[in-house]
Amino acid sequence: MKLSQFDFELPEESYAVYPAEHRDESRLMVLNRKDQTIEHKMFKDIIDYFEEGDVMMLNNTKVFPARMFGNKEKTGARIEVFLLRELNAENRLWDVLVDPARKIRIGNKLFFGDDESLVAEVIDNTTSRGRTLRFLYDGSYEAFREKLLELGQTPLPKSINREVEAIDDERYQTIYAKHEGAVAAPTAGLHFSKHLLKRLEIKGIDFAEMTLHVGLGTFSAVEVEDLSKHKVDSEQIVIPAAAVAKINQAKIDKRRICAVGTTVMRTVESSVSSKQELNAFEGWTNKFVFPPHDFSIANSMITNFHPPKSTLMMMAAAFAGYDFLMDAYKVAIKEGYKFSTYGDAMLII
């Protein structure tokens, strides 16, 4: 398929700036692929579409406050530093993005905090905006990590066109987040409240947890018309044996297996055996899913409404069917559904 097939007019007011007041009270559009029908519900109604023995696959990654602001030595220029990944704990080396990048060269030093207790030196250029930083901090590694948490901000995506607020510390994180390492939240999971999870558990729905540490590559623009030529950044994944056992048994029992989000779908599609079973795995994936694609594990999916030409939208189209998804998006815009990170949800069955 071509990139231009995923372009559409999305009004500015369709982007969600804030989350719904209550997590499980965002709107839910239900797409039934077999009947080609669309229903309009609340997210908490999702319980009506699952039965005892069904499995929901969750991404338990935890977002860390990856956005920091420092001042360049001598000039004092304010520089945004976005922490991508730790390269070497002992030497405190980090892969980062800087903005504005034109001002930051190898050898420059950046000072963080009012007391400038944290300093970073630029030791390499990796991409046009990418740099490798060596952090200099007078303290233990644990104290250094605490300092990063103290100085960092919740890394809201640029599509949420406002400053970070106190609400974001809690709401830009799933309630089942456990393993720190993501620079963006797995947004489909943001709709689950503790109360809704408990109701699902009481009904007998099983949960299989896995981890994909979401990187910024998820939001990288696709710049090639031929989608088969697009390459995505690798992201770290862990699929535990316990999750695999639940999922494969549910497959044998012909239960509903739901991928909560595109990150979960990408994770499981990265580790499928020749017998179309899920394998335990720990490593990296650069799986890019776009139409047409035969899905091996999940037979239902929860996802948000995604911006035009995004890889997230392409995966949803691969699962729902391209024409069906495009029709659903037209309905969503007309009916005032909210798009992107803090937006409304879609259940595809």
Tab-separated table of C-alpha atoms in Angstrom:
chain	number	residue	atom	x	y	z
A	1	MET	CA	0.000	0.000	0.000
A	2	LYS	CA	0.955	3.631	-0.427
A	3	LEU	CA	1.491	6.349	2.183
A	4	SER	CA	-0.961	8.678	0.427
A	5	GLN	CA	-3.785	6.170	1.050
A	6	PHE	CA	-3.525	6.972	4.777
A	7	ASP	CA	-3.872	10.724	4.404
A	8	PHE	CA	-7.108	12.392	5.475
A	9	GLU	CA	-8.294	15.762	6.734
A	10	LEU	CA	-8.291	15.806	10.539
A	11	PRO	CA	-9.644	19.018	12.087
A	12	GLU	CA	-7.475	20.577	14.805
A	13	GLU	CA	-10.327	20.272	17.315
A	14	SER	CA	-10.350	16.475	16.859
A	15	TYR	CA	-7.054	16.168	18.758
A	16	ALA	CA	-7.538	15.487	22.477
A	17	VAL	CA	-5.681	18.002	24.645
A	18	TYR	CA	-6.785	16.471	27.975
A	19	PRO	CA	-7.904	12.949	28.918
A	20	ALA	CA	-11.512	12.115	29.827
A	21	GLU	CA	-12.361	12.996	33.439
A	22	HIS	CA	-12.493	9.287	34.334
A	23	ARG	CA	-10.250	6.781	32.554
A	24	ASP	CA	-12.973	4.310	31.639
A	25	GLU	CA	-15.466	6.963	30.498
A	26	SER	CA	-13.822	7.895	27.249
A	27	ARG	CA	-15.926	7.015	24.220
A	28	LEU	CA	-15.620	3.621	22.550
A	29	MET	CA	-16.362	2.816	18.926
A	30	VAL	CA	-16.884	-0.918	18.339
A	31	LEU	CA	-16.066	-2.261	14.870
A	32	ASN	CA	-17.450	-5.700	14.052
A	33	ARG	CA	-15.458	-7.007	11.089
A	34	LYS	CA	-17.794	-9.911	10.350
A	35	ASP	CA	-20.998	-7.836	10.242
A	36	GLN	CA	-19.270	-4.601	9.106
A	37	THR	CA	-21.189	-2.723	11.800
A	38	ILE	CA	-20.213	0.220	13.998
A	39	GLU	CA	-21.512	0.764	17.554
A	40	HIS	CA	-21.037	3.764	19.839
A	41	LYS	CA	-20.357	2.958	23.509
A	42	MET	CA	-18.429	4.086	26.597
A	43	PHE	CA	-15.094	2.409	27.279
A	44	LYS	CA	-16.383	0.700	30.430
A	45	ASP	CA	-18.911	-1.147	28.197
A	46	ILE	CA	-15.984	-3.153	26.829
A	47	ILE	CA	-16.740	-5.800	29.460
A	48	ASP	CA	-19.873	-6.769	27.458
A	49	TYR	CA	-17.727	-8.024	24.569
A	50	PHE	CA	-15.651	-10.513	26.574
A	51	GLU	CA	-16.456	-13.781	28.344
A	52	GLU	CA	-14.844	-16.016	30.948
A	53	GLY	CA	-11.633	-17.531	29.601
A	54	ASP	CA	-10.918	-14.729	27.134
A	55	VAL	CA	-7.456	-13.134	27.377
A	56	MET	CA	-6.431	-9.487	27.279
A	57	MET	CA	-2.762	-8.923	26.448
A	58	LEU	CA	-1.312	-5.867	28.241
A	59	ASN	CA	1.902	-3.899	27.784
A	60	ASN	CA	3.210	-3.209	31.309
A	61	THR	CA	5.957	-0.784	30.297
A	62	LYS	CA	6.308	2.328	32.462
A	63	VAL	CA	7.002	5.801	31.111
A	64	PHE	CA	9.927	7.626	32.670
A	65	PRO	CA	10.098	11.446	32.748
A	66	ALA	CA	12.307	11.664	29.688
A	67	ARG	CA	12.084	15.376	28.835
A	68	MET	CA	14.632	17.632	30.556
A	69	PHE	CA	15.736	21.223	30.103
A	70	GLY	CA	19.322	22.358	30.531
A	71	ASN	CA	21.399	25.436	29.876
A	72	LYS	CA	24.389	25.514	27.556
A	73	GLU	CA	27.672	26.594	29.117
A	74	LYS	CA	28.786	30.177	28.472
A	75	THR	CA	25.710	31.238	26.415
A	76	GLY	CA	23.099	29.929	28.876
A	77	ALA	CA	20.836	28.961	25.942
A	78	ARG	CA	17.884	26.776	27.026
A	79	ILE	CA	18.168	23.322	25.478
A	80	GLU	CA	15.568	20.546	25.536
A	81	VAL	CA	17.101	17.106	26.100
A	82	PHE	CA	14.933	14.063	25.439
A	83	LEU	CA	16.336	10.886	27.003
A	84	LEU	CA	15.913	7.949	24.621
A	85	ARG	CA	17.889	5.107	26.186
A	86	GLU	CA	20.703	4.399	28.604
A	87	LEU	CA	23.737	3.118	26.710
A	88	ASN	CA	26.102	2.424	29.601
A	89	ALA	CA	25.108	2.626	33.273
A	90	GLU	CA	28.659	2.643	34.637
A	91	ASN	CA	29.776	5.567	32.474
A	92	ARG	CA	26.350	7.252	32.583
A	93	LEU	CA	26.113	7.407	28.797
A	94	TRP	CA	22.712	8.178	27.242
A	95	ASP	CA	21.314	8.338	23.743
A	96	VAL	CA	19.288	11.587	23.542
A	97	LEU	CA	17.626	14.063	21.209
A	98	VAL	CA	18.405	17.760	21.604
A	99	ASP	CA	16.459	20.825	20.487
A	100	PRO	CA	17.592	23.186	19.039
A	101	ALA	CA	20.204	20.771	17.680
A	102	ARG	CA	22.183	23.282	15.624
A	103	LYS	CA	23.556	24.806	18.849
A	104	ILE	CA	24.840	21.548	20.334
A	105	ARG	CA	28.217	20.200	19.251
A	106	ILE	CA	30.673	17.612	20.543
A	107	GLY	CA	32.468	18.981	23.596
A	108	ASN	CA	29.625	21.268	24.704
A	109	LYS	CA	28.450	21.028	28.303
A	110	LEU	CA	24.873	21.364	29.551
A	111	PHE	CA	23.911	22.274	33.118
A	112	PHE	CA	20.669	21.046	34.724
A	113	GLY	CA	18.753	22.195	37.812
A	114	ASP	CA	18.780	25.505	39.648
A	115	ASP	CA	21.908	24.448	41.505
A	116	GLU	CA	23.534	22.992	38.340
A	117	SER	CA	24.212	19.805	40.295
A	118	LEU	CA	23.887	17.710	37.139
A	119	VAL	CA	26.137	18.315	34.136
A	120	ALA	CA	26.261	16.533	30.781
A	121	GLU	CA	28.974	16.576	28.150
A	122	VAL	CA	28.221	15.925	24.461
A	123	ILE	CA	30.560	13.178	23.267
A	124	ASP	CA	29.042	12.150	19.905
A	125	ASN	CA	26.599	13.126	17.153
A	126	THR	CA	24.314	10.223	16.183
A	127	THR	CA	21.706	11.817	13.888
A	128	SER	CA	20.734	15.379	12.940
A	129	ARG	CA	19.076	15.787	16.372
A	130	GLY	CA	20.626	12.813	18.128
A	131	ARG	CA	23.551	13.074	20.534
A	132	THR	CA	25.362	10.848	23.018
A	133	LEU	CA	25.706	12.498	26.436
A	134	ARG	CA	27.970	11.572	29.339
A	135	PHE	CA	26.352	12.730	32.577
A	136	LEU	CA	28.633	14.005	35.328
A	137	TYR	CA	27.148	13.714	38.799
A	138	ASP	CA	28.773	13.616	42.219
A	139	GLY	CA	26.912	10.704	43.783
A	140	SER	CA	25.983	7.027	43.500
A	141	TYR	CA	24.245	5.574	40.451
A	142	GLU	CA	20.992	5.334	42.457
A	143	ALA	CA	21.274	9.012	43.425
A	144	PHE	CA	21.987	9.891	39.790
A	145	ARG	CA	18.815	8.103	38.631
A	146	GLU	CA	16.832	9.886	41.345
A	147	LYS	CA	18.218	13.172	40.045
A	148	LEU	CA	17.033	12.328	36.517
A	149	LEU	CA	13.539	11.596	37.874
A	150	GLU	CA	13.560	14.836	39.845
A	151	LEU	CA	14.599	16.994	36.871
A	152	GLY	CA	12.619	15.172	34.175
A	153	GLN	CA	9.127	15.986	32.921
A	154	THR	CA	6.377	13.687	31.656
A	155	PRO	CA	7.185	13.370	27.929
A	156	LEU	CA	3.836	14.376	26.434
A	157	PRO	CA	3.849	14.077	22.634
A	158	LYS	CA	3.928	17.270	20.573
A	159	SER	CA	0.338	16.671	19.404
A	160	ILE	CA	-0.820	17.659	22.922
A	161	ASN	CA	-0.169	21.309	22.356
A	162	ARG	CA	0.224	22.529	25.946
A	163	GLU	CA	2.612	22.530	28.872
A	164	VAL	CA	2.866	19.479	31.132
A	165	GLU	CA	0.512	19.704	34.137
A	166	ALA	CA	0.264	17.782	37.428
A	167	ILE	CA	-2.547	15.589	36.026
A	168	ASP	CA	-0.155	14.156	33.413
A	169	ASP	CA	2.109	12.491	35.996
A	170	GLU	CA	-0.684	10.025	36.722
A	171	ARG	CA	-2.764	9.982	33.535
A	172	TYR	CA	0.101	9.529	31.054
A	173	GLN	CA	0.749	6.127	32.612
A	174	THR	CA	-1.311	2.923	32.599
A	175	ILE	CA	-2.479	1.753	36.025
A	176	TYR	CA	-0.656	-1.557	35.449
A	177	ALA	CA	2.694	0.035	34.464
A	178	LYS	CA	5.593	-1.864	36.106
A	179	HIS	CA	8.839	-1.853	34.127
A	180	GLU	CA	10.363	1.552	33.487
A	181	GLY	CA	11.787	2.145	30.043
A	182	ALA	CA	9.241	3.807	27.726
A	183	VAL	CA	9.445	7.375	26.457
A	184	ALA	CA	5.778	7.267	25.395
A	185	ALA	CA	2.735	5.597	26.934
A	186	PRO	CA	0.991	2.609	25.335
A	187	THR	CA	-2.129	4.738	24.892
A	188	ALA	CA	-4.816	2.047	24.478
A	189	GLY	CA	-4.094	0.969	28.055
A	190	LEU	CA	-4.733	4.452	29.446
A	191	HIS	CA	-8.510	3.788	29.311
A	192	PHE	CA	-8.437	1.049	31.954
A	193	SER	CA	-9.358	2.017	35.517
A	194	LYS	CA	-8.731	-0.132	38.608
A	195	HIS	CA	-12.488	-0.611	38.919
A	196	LEU	CA	-12.858	-1.819	35.317
A	197	LEU	CA	-9.913	-4.221	35.636
A	198	LYS	CA	-11.484	-5.682	38.777
A	199	ARG	CA	-14.853	-6.124	37.029
A	200	LEU	CA	-13.136	-7.891	34.107
A	201	GLU	CA	-11.240	-10.126	36.537
A	202	ILE	CA	-14.458	-11.054	38.381
A	203	LYS	CA	-16.056	-11.956	35.045
A	204	GLY	CA	-13.192	-14.403	34.438
A	205	ILE	CA	-11.198	-12.531	31.805
A	206	ASP	CA	-7.521	-13.408	32.064
A	207	PHE	CA	-4.637	-10.954	31.647
A	208	ALA	CA	-1.330	-11.753	29.973
A	209	GLU	CA	1.350	-9.141	30.581
A	210	MET	CA	4.316	-8.449	28.352
A	211	THR	CA	6.630	-5.485	27.832
A	212	LEU	CA	7.493	-3.262	24.899
A	213	HIS	CA	9.441	-0.158	25.847
A	214	VAL	CA	7.937	2.390	23.490
A	215	GLY	CA	10.527	4.545	21.732
A	216	LEU	CA	10.096	7.767	19.788
A	217	GLY	CA	10.379	5.768	16.557
A	218	THR	CA	6.698	4.920	17.033
A	219	PHE	CA	5.922	8.531	16.127
A	220	SER	CA	8.523	8.987	13.387
A	221	ALA	CA	6.997	10.269	10.170
A	222	VAL	CA	6.806	7.855	7.243
A	223	GLU	CA	8.670	9.568	4.426
A	224	VAL	CA	8.414	6.972	1.640
A	225	GLU	CA	5.360	6.449	-0.568
A	226	ASP	CA	6.015	2.702	-0.824
A	227	LEU	CA	5.335	1.417	2.717
A	228	SER	CA	7.454	-1.698	2.187
A	229	LYS	CA	10.495	0.619	2.120
A	230	HIS	CA	9.805	2.191	5.543
A	231	LYS	CA	12.084	1.129	8.402
A	232	VAL	CA	11.135	1.524	12.059
A	233	ASP	CA	13.473	1.895	15.035
A	234	SER	CA	14.049	-1.189	17.173
A	235	GLU	CA	12.313	-1.369	20.540
A	236	GLN	CA	13.022	-3.692	23.451
A	237	ILE	CA	10.446	-6.409	24.166
A	238	VAL	CA	9.927	-9.137	26.767
A	239	ILE	CA	7.320	-11.906	26.342
A	240	PRO	CA	7.352	-14.050	29.522
A	241	ALA	CA	6.657	-17.783	29.439
A	242	ALA	CA	3.673	-17.349	31.791
A	243	ALA	CA	1.965	-15.012	29.317
A	244	VAL	CA	2.749	-17.359	26.431
A	245	ALA	CA	1.104	-20.322	28.221
A	246	LYS	CA	-2.136	-18.359	28.806
A	247	ILE	CA	-2.296	-17.035	25.256
A	248	ASN	CA	-1.545	-20.321	23.483
A	249	GLN	CA	-4.105	-22.157	25.640
A	250	ALA	CA	-6.738	-19.526	24.817
A	251	LYS	CA	-5.913	-20.027	21.149
A	252	ILE	CA	-6.432	-23.789	21.455
A	253	ASP	CA	-9.732	-23.133	23.267
A	254	LYS	CA	-10.784	-20.699	20.502
A	255	ARG	CA	-11.244	-17.876	23.013
A	256	ARG	CA	-11.179	-14.169	22.275
A	257	ILE	CA	-7.581	-12.919	22.514
A	258	CYS	CA	-7.366	-9.123	22.633
A	259	ALA	CA	-4.273	-7.028	21.945
A	260	VAL	CA	-4.580	-3.908	24.097
A	261	GLY	CA	-2.842	-1.503	21.770
A	262	THR	CA	-0.570	-1.478	18.737
A	263	THR	CA	2.500	-2.038	20.935
A	264	VAL	CA	1.111	-5.378	22.155
A	265	MET	CA	0.187	-6.373	18.603
A	266	ARG	CA	3.687	-5.557	17.399
A	267	THR	CA	5.186	-7.515	20.291
A	268	VAL	CA	3.271	-10.747	19.680
A	269	GLU	CA	3.604	-10.556	15.897
A	270	SER	CA	7.384	-10.428	16.436
A	271	SER	CA	7.578	-13.879	18.049
A	272	VAL	CA	5.334	-16.376	16.255
A	273	SER	CA	6.325	-20.000	15.599
A	274	SER	CA	5.816	-21.877	12.310
A	275	LYS	CA	2.782	-23.477	13.996
A	276	GLN	CA	1.275	-20.001	14.536
A	277	GLU	CA	1.854	-20.163	18.286
A	278	LEU	CA	3.407	-17.478	20.472
A	279	ASN	CA	6.994	-18.004	21.658
A	280	ALA	CA	8.585	-16.545	24.790
A	281	PHE	CA	11.167	-13.943	23.804
A	282	GLU	CA	13.451	-11.266	25.186
A	283	GLY	CA	15.215	-8.950	22.776
A	284	TRP	CA	14.413	-6.278	20.187
A	285	THR	CA	11.818	-5.832	17.472
A	286	ASN	CA	11.533	-3.532	14.472
A	287	LYS	CA	8.301	-5.108	13.225
A	288	PHE	CA	6.244	-2.805	11.011
A	289	VAL	CA	2.699	-3.954	10.324
A	290	PHE	CA	0.665	-2.488	7.459
A	291	PRO	CA	-2.008	-3.862	5.095
A	292	PRO	CA	-2.224	-6.566	3.973
A	293	HIS	CA	-1.105	-8.630	6.975
A	294	ASP	CA	-2.199	-12.006	8.353
A	295	PHE	CA	-2.369	-11.761	12.148
A	296	SER	CA	-1.311	-14.884	14.028
A	297	ILE	CA	-2.294	-14.406	17.683
A	298	ALA	CA	-4.879	-11.710	18.455
A	299	ASN	CA	-8.432	-11.896	17.118
A	300	SER	CA	-9.533	-8.607	18.667
A	301	MET	CA	-7.800	-5.307	19.358
A	302	ILE	CA	-8.202	-2.107	21.358
A	303	THR	CA	-6.599	0.991	19.906
A	304	ASN	CA	-7.005	4.775	19.838
A	305	PHE	CA	-7.878	6.948	16.850
A	306	HIS	CA	-4.597	7.828	15.185
A	307	PRO	CA	-3.318	10.804	13.187
A	308	PRO	CA	-3.091	10.691	9.369
A	309	LYS	CA	-0.185	8.772	7.799
A	310	SER	CA	0.903	7.289	11.154
A	311	THR	CA	2.259	3.745	11.480
A	312	LEU	CA	-0.292	3.212	14.276
A	313	MET	CA	-3.160	3.942	11.903
A	314	MET	CA	-1.628	1.589	9.318
A	315	MET	CA	-1.611	-1.297	11.803
A	316	ALA	CA	-5.238	-0.618	12.769
A	317	ALA	CA	-6.145	-0.637	9.059
A	318	ALA	CA	-4.343	-3.958	8.598
A	319	PHE	CA	-6.433	-5.477	11.409
A	320	ALA	CA	-9.838	-3.881	10.727
A	321	GLY	CA	-9.557	-3.838	6.942
A	322	TYR	CA	-8.480	-0.666	5.138
A	323	ASP	CA	-11.893	0.387	3.761
A	324	PHE	CA	-13.698	-0.383	7.029
A	325	LEU	CA	-11.220	1.651	9.070
A	326	MET	CA	-11.350	4.635	6.708
A	327	ASP	CA	-15.167	4.595	6.897
A	328	ALA	CA	-14.961	4.390	10.717
A	329	TYR	CA	-12.587	7.373	10.846
A	330	LYS	CA	-15.035	9.453	8.768
A	331	VAL	CA	-17.795	8.539	11.237
A	332	ALA	CA	-15.493	9.349	14.178
A	333	ILE	CA	-14.748	12.853	12.886
A	334	LYS	CA	-18.431	13.514	12.176
A	335	GLU	CA	-19.474	12.238	15.632
A	336	GLY	CA	-16.816	14.249	17.471
A	337	TYR	CA	-14.573	11.401	18.670
A	338	LYS	CA	-11.199	12.574	19.977
A	339	PHE	CA	-7.975	11.440	18.317
A	340	SER	CA	-4.414	10.659	19.413
A	341	THR	CA	-2.805	10.069	22.819
A	342	TYR	CA	-5.543	11.265	25.198
A	343	GLY	CA	-8.306	10.521	22.705
A	344	ASP	CA	-11.121	7.973	22.544
A	345	ALA	CA	-10.845	4.236	21.925
A	346	MET	CA	-11.794	1.710	19.288
A	347	LEU	CA	-12.496	-2.003	19.826
A	348	ILE	CA	-12.102	-4.133	16.702
A	349	ILE	CA	-13.672	-7.594	16.972
